[in-house]
XYZ file of C-alpha atoms in Angstrom:
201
model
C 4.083 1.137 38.183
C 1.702 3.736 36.795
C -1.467 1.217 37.596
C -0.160 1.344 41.257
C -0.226 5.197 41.488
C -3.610 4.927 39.814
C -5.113 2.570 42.012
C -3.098 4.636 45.373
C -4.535 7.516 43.828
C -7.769 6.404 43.283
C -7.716 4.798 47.374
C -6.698 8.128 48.287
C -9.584 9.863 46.815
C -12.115 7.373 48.551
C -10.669 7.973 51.761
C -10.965 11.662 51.012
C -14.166 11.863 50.307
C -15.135 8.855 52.887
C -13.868 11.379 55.322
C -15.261 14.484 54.527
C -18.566 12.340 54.295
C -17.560 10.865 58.214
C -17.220 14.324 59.478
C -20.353 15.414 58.018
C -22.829 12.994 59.382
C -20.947 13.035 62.925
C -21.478 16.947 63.176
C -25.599 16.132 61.822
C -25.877 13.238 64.721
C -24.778 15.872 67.400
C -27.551 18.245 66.129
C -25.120 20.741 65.285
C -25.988 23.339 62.040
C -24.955 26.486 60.444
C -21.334 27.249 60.594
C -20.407 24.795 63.173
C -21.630 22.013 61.313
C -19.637 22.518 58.210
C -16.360 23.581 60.292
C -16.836 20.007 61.026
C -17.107 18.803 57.956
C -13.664 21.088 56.792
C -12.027 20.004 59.559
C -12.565 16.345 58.268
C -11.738 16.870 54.618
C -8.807 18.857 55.796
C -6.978 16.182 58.281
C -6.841 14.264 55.668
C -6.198 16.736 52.708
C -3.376 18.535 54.250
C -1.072 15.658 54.932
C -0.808 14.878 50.894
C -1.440 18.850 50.043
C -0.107 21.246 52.260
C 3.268 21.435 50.338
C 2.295 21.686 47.417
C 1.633 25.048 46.233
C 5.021 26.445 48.927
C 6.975 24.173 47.204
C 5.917 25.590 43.408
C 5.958 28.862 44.691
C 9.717 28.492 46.362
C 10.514 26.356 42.984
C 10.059 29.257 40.931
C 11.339 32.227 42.878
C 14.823 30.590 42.946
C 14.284 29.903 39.050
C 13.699 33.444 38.741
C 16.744 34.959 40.904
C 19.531 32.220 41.315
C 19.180 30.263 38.112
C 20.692 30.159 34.820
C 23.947 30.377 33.288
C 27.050 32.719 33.629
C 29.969 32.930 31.643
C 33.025 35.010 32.660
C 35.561 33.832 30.162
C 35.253 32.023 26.835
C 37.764 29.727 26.231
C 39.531 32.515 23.581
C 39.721 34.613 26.213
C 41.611 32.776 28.227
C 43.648 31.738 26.169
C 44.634 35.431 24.765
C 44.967 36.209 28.925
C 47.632 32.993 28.970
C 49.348 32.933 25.783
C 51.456 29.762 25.201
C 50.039 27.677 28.153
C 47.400 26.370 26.155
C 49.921 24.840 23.946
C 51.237 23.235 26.987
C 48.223 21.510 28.507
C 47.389 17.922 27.849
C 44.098 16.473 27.802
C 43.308 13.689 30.739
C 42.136 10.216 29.020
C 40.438 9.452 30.563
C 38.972 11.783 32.704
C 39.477 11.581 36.149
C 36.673 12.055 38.305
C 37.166 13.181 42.008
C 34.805 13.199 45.075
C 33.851 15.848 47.189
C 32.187 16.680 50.364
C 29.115 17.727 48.060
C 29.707 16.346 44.917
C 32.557 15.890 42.457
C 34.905 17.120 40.198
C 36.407 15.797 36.606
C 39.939 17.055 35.651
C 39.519 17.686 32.142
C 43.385 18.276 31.634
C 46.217 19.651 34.251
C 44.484 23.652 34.325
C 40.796 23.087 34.291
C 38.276 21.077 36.026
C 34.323 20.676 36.032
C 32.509 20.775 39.219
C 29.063 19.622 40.180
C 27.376 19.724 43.417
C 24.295 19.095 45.169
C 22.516 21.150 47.827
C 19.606 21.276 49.464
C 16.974 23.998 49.518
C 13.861 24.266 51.972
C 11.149 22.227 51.350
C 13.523 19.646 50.259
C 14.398 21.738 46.975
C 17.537 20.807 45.255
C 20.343 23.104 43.652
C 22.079 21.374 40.841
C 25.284 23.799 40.662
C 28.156 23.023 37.776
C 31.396 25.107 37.371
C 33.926 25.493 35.455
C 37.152 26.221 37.052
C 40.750 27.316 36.189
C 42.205 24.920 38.859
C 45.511 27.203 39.166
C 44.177 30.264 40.011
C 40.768 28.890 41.362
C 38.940 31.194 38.981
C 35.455 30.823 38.169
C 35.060 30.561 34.147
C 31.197 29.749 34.187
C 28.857 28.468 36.186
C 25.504 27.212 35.493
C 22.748 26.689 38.466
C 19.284 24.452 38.194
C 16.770 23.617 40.715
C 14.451 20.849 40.910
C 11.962 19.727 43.410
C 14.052 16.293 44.869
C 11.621 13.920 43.750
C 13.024 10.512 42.187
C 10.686 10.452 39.276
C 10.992 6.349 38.734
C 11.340 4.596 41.798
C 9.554 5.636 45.059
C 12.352 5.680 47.792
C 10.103 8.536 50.595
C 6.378 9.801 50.206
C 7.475 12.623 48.371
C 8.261 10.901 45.521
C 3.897 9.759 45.241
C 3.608 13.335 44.958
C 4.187 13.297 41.264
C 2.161 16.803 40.465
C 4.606 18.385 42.952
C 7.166 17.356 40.680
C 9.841 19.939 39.142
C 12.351 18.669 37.026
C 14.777 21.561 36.102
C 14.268 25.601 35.596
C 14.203 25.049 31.991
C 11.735 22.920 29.826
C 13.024 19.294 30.602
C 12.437 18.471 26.491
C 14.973 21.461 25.791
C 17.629 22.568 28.083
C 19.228 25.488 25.879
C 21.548 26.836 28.602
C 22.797 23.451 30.180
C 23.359 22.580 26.307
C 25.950 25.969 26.445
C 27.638 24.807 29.435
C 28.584 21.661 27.873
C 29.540 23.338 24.600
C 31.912 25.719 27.008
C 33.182 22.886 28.802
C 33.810 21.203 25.602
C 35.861 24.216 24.551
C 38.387 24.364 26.960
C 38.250 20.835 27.201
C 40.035 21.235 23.207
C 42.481 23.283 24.251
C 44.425 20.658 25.746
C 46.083 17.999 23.006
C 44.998 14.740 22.946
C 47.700 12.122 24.858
């Protein structure tokens, strides 16, 4: 796979510079110079620049801002919290083996026992950005226990299913390092939690 995106990439910069080359020498045969003759030659290295290009740096850009502002994770109850909030019911709960997993409009949910349930969903951002949205949610009262939000750029990083996905230097994986996720490593240690509240079947 990788000596395919070499040898694309490698096409791609022949053609670019083929072009840019084309757009030259036509300007030169029609005698113009000065700064009409290298509009010319921009406008040639730019039809074919732009096509592969033009996204790239809006897409960072937008990538990061909603990094900076919507990302991250929230917790508004620990799972000792609730429980002091609801005393006795976590006696009463009883953990689902195994977990049932439920689909919805965008995404799905896994009832961890017969109070709480994770939810993860999937939206879409401009310039094809996705949110990555989990939640944690008291299913009785519909409260919001935490919530943890990531963004990546849509691309499929393995298989190449649009021409997005060629655009591999566009690609954003996740708001955190990809290596070392601290805060989706807390969700799943809250999630744990009041998964164990529940007794086992």
């Amino acid at each position: 796979m990788s000596l395919v995106i070499l040898a694309l990439v490698l096409l791609y910069l022949a053609v670019l510079v083929g072009g840019t080359v084309v757009a030259y020498q036509w300007a030169k045969r029609r005698g113009w110079s000065g700064r009409k003759h290298w509009s010319a030659t921009a406008a040639g290295f730019l039809a074919i620049f732009l096509p592969m290009f033009w996204d790239w740096l809006p897409t960072v850009w937008l990538h990061s801002y909603y990094c900076d502002k919507y990302s991250g994770l929230t917790v508004y109850k620990t799972a000792e919290q609730w429980k002091k909030e609801n005393p006795g019911v976590a006696e009463s709960l009883v953990r689902q083996t195994p977990p049932l997993q439920v689909k919805q409009a965008d995404g799905f949910y896994i009832q961890l026992n017969q109070r709480f349930r994770w939810e993860i969903s999937n939206s879409e951002k401009p310039l094809w950005l996705d949110e990555h949205e989990e939640r944690l949610v008291d299913g009785k009262t519909g409260e919001i226990l935490a919530r943890y939000v990531d963004f990546n750029t849509g691309q499929h990083g393995s298989r190449v299913e649009h021409f997005r996905d060629v655009k591999a230097w566009m690609g954003r994986e996740s708001c955190e390092p990809v290596e070392n996720r601290v805060l989706r490593k807390k969700f799943g240690v809250l999630v744990q939690q009041f998964e164990n509240l529940a007794r086992e079947q």
